[in-house]
PDB file of C-alpha atoms in Angstrom:
ATOM      1  CA  SER A   1       2.995  -2.217   0.964  1.00 72.00           C
ATOM      2  CA  ASP A   2       0.236  -4.623  -0.012  1.00 88.00           C
ATOM      3  CA  LEU A   3      -2.089  -1.777  -1.091  1.00 87.00           C
ATOM      4  CA  PRO A   4      -1.984  -2.714  -4.798  1.00 89.00           C
ATOM      5  CA  VAL A   5      -2.840  -6.355  -4.077  1.00 90.00           C
ATOM      6  CA  THR A   6      -5.561  -5.532  -1.531  1.00 92.00           C
ATOM      7  CA  SER A   7      -7.252  -2.784  -3.541  1.00 89.00           C
ATOM      8  CA  GLU A   8      -7.156  -4.785  -6.779  1.00 90.00           C
ATOM      9  CA  ALA A   9      -8.835  -7.690  -4.967  1.00 92.00           C
ATOM     10  CA  GLN A  10     -11.517  -5.334  -3.612  1.00 92.00           C
ATOM     11  CA  ILE A  11     -12.172  -3.834  -7.049  1.00 88.00           C
ATOM     12  CA  ARG A  12     -12.345  -7.254  -8.701  1.00 91.00           C
ATOM     13  CA  GLY A  13     -14.636  -8.547  -5.954  1.00 93.00           C
ATOM     14  CA  THR A  14     -17.053  -5.665  -6.421  1.00 92.00           C
ATOM     15  CA  ILE A  15     -16.986  -5.969 -10.216  1.00 90.00           C
ATOM     16  CA  ALA A  16     -17.675  -9.709  -9.925  1.00 93.00           C
ATOM     17  CA  GLN A  17     -20.969  -8.974  -8.139  1.00 94.00           C
ATOM     18  CA  PHE A  18     -22.282  -7.031 -11.135  1.00 91.00           C
ATOM     19  CA  LEU A  19     -20.265  -8.187 -14.152  1.00 92.00           C
ATOM     20  CA  PRO A  20     -18.690 -11.564 -13.334  1.00 92.00           C
ATOM     21  CA  SER A  21     -17.076 -11.989 -16.750  1.00 91.00           C
ATOM     22  CA  LEU A  22     -15.070  -8.760 -16.275  1.00 89.00           C
ATOM     23  CA  ALA A  23     -13.652  -9.632 -12.860  1.00 90.00           C
ATOM     24  CA  ALA A  24     -11.042 -12.034 -14.232  1.00 89.00           C
ATOM     25  CA  LEU A  25      -9.858  -9.907 -17.164  1.00 91.00           C
ATOM     26  CA  PRO A  26      -6.181  -9.000 -17.057  1.00 91.00           C
ATOM     27  CA  GLY A  27      -5.383  -5.517 -15.881  1.00 87.00           C
ATOM     28  CA  THR A  28      -2.708  -3.373 -14.315  1.00 86.00           C
ATOM     29  CA  TRP A  29      -3.147  -1.689 -10.951  1.00 84.00           C
ATOM     30  CA  ARG A  30      -2.360   2.038 -11.061  1.00 82.00           C
ATOM     31  CA  ARG A  31      -2.273   4.792  -8.477  1.00 80.00           C
ATOM     32  CA  CYS A  32      -4.064   8.037  -9.347  1.00 74.00           C
ATOM     33  CA  ALA A  33      -3.834  11.207  -7.280  1.00 74.00           C
ATOM     34  CA  VAL A  34      -7.118  13.080  -6.920  1.00 73.00           C
ATOM     35  CA  SER A  35      -7.341  16.781  -6.238  1.00 74.00           C
ATOM     36  CA  PHE A  36     -10.078  19.070  -4.992  1.00 78.00           C
ATOM     37  CA  SER A  37     -10.374  22.834  -4.699  1.00 84.00           C
ATOM     38  CA  ALA A  38     -11.856  24.772  -1.794  1.00 84.00           C
ATOM     39  CA  ASP A  39     -14.854  25.926  -3.864  1.00 88.00           C
ATOM     40  CA  GLY A  40     -15.402  22.753  -5.885  1.00 85.00           C
ATOM     41  CA  LEU A  41     -14.422  24.314  -9.222  1.00 88.00           C
ATOM     42  CA  PRO A  42     -11.538  23.005 -11.310  1.00 89.00           C
ATOM     43  CA  LEU A  43      -8.195  24.807 -11.308  1.00 90.00           C
ATOM     44  CA  ILE A  44      -7.039  26.023 -14.725  1.00 91.00           C
ATOM     45  CA  GLY A  45      -4.198  28.450 -15.292  1.00 90.00           C
ATOM     46  CA  THR A  46      -0.672  29.433 -14.412  1.00 88.00           C
ATOM     47  CA  LEU A  47       0.860  28.914 -11.017  1.00 85.00           C
ATOM     48  CA  THR A  48       2.323  32.101  -9.600  1.00 84.00           C
ATOM     49  CA  PRO A  49       5.283  32.716  -9.455  1.00 86.00           C
ATOM     50  CA  TRP A  50       5.984  30.040 -12.098  1.00 86.00           C
ATOM     51  CA  GLU A  51       4.334  31.609 -15.133  1.00 78.00           C
ATOM     52  CA  SER A  52       5.492  28.756 -17.385  1.00 84.00           C
ATOM     53  CA  LEU A  53       3.886  26.068 -15.191  1.00 87.00           C
ATOM     54  CA  TYR A  54       0.218  25.353 -15.899  1.00 89.00           C
ATOM     55  CA  LEU A  55      -2.404  23.588 -13.802  1.00 87.00           C
ATOM     56  CA  PHE A  56      -5.420  21.781 -15.271  1.00 86.00           C
ATOM     57  CA  SER A  57      -6.888  19.738 -12.429  1.00 85.00           C
ATOM     58  CA  GLY A  58      -9.782  19.074 -10.056  1.00 82.00           C
ATOM     59  CA  PHE A  59     -12.543  18.036 -12.440  1.00 81.00           C
ATOM     60  CA  ASN A  60     -15.455  16.122 -10.927  1.00 76.00           C
ATOM     61  CA  SER A  61     -17.099  15.532 -14.332  1.00 72.00           C
ATOM     62  CA  PRO A  62     -14.120  15.157 -16.650  1.00 75.00           C
ATOM     63  CA  PHE A  63     -15.957  13.696 -19.633  1.00 75.00           C
ATOM     64  CA  ALA A  64     -18.388  16.616 -19.689  1.00 77.00           C
ATOM     65  CA  LEU A  65     -16.021  19.475 -18.893  1.00 81.00           C
ATOM     66  CA  VAL A  66     -12.469  18.652 -19.938  1.00 87.00           C
ATOM     67  CA  PRO A  67     -12.817  18.639 -23.751  1.00 88.00           C
ATOM     68  CA  ALA A  68     -14.475  22.057 -23.971  1.00 89.00           C
ATOM     69  CA  LEU A  69     -12.314  23.697 -21.306  1.00 90.00           C
ATOM     70  CA  ALA A  70      -9.134  22.161 -22.713  1.00 91.00           C
ATOM     71  CA  ALA A  71      -9.871  23.724 -26.099  1.00 92.00           C
ATOM     72  CA  ARG A  72     -10.526  27.143 -24.514  1.00 93.00           C
ATOM     73  CA  PHE A  73      -7.388  26.851 -22.374  1.00 91.00           C
ATOM     74  CA  ALA A  74      -5.257  25.922 -25.401  1.00 92.00           C
ATOM     75  CA  GLN A  75      -6.655  28.876 -27.354  1.00 94.00           C
ATOM     76  CA  ALA A  76      -5.892  31.212 -24.441  1.00 92.00           C
ATOM     77  CA  LEU A  77      -2.313  29.928 -24.292  1.00 90.00           C
ATOM     78  CA  THR A  78      -1.845  30.600 -27.992  1.00 93.00           C
ATOM     79  CA  GLY A  79      -2.899  34.246 -27.771  1.00 93.00           C
ATOM     80  CA  ASP A  80      -6.702  34.222 -27.853  1.00 93.00           C
ATOM     81  CA  PRO A  81      -7.641  35.129 -24.240  1.00 90.00           C
ATOM     82  CA  ASP A  82     -10.891  33.768 -22.844  1.00 93.00           C
ATOM     83  CA  PRO A  83     -12.253  35.844 -19.933  1.00 93.00           C
ATOM     84  CA  SER A  84     -14.595  33.002 -18.919  1.00 92.00           C
ATOM     85  CA  LEU A  85     -11.563  30.990 -17.714  1.00 93.00           C
ATOM     86  CA  ALA A  86     -10.953  33.522 -14.912  1.00 93.00           C
ATOM     87  CA  ILE A  87     -13.403  31.730 -12.592  1.00 92.00           C
ATOM     88  CA  PHE A  88     -11.106  28.673 -12.730  1.00 92.00           C
ATOM     89  CA  ALA A  89      -7.823  30.514 -12.096  1.00 92.00           C
ATOM     90  CA  PRO A  90      -5.757  29.091  -9.224  1.00 89.00           C
ATOM     91  CA  GLN A  91      -5.360  32.684  -7.926  1.00 89.00           C
ATOM     92  CA  ARG A  92      -9.126  33.385  -7.916  1.00 90.00           C
ATOM     93  CA  PRO A  93     -10.637  34.812  -4.725  1.00 86.00           C
ATOM     94  CA  LEU A  94     -12.541  32.198  -2.764  1.00 78.00           C
ATOM     95  CA  ALA A  95     -15.925  33.102  -1.362  1.00 66.00           C
TER      96      ALA A  95
END
């Protein structure tokens, strides 16, 4: 597929309109899967029936939310439960 070549050219073309000096910098094209939840909230927690598999995905503002929620999630996994994480559980009821 020519997707990497085409999309890199589109990105560089758009960047060149605003920051011409950045458009020619070396870079590596990468593919990144994006996920969304039905209610717009991130998904944080175990995946039933795989209790040793954890999900931490679906953030629309990662720089604002991820650091604080990652710390709370890590604390919960090490034995300090945080009830406020329940609203992000993959098994939560959807309205």
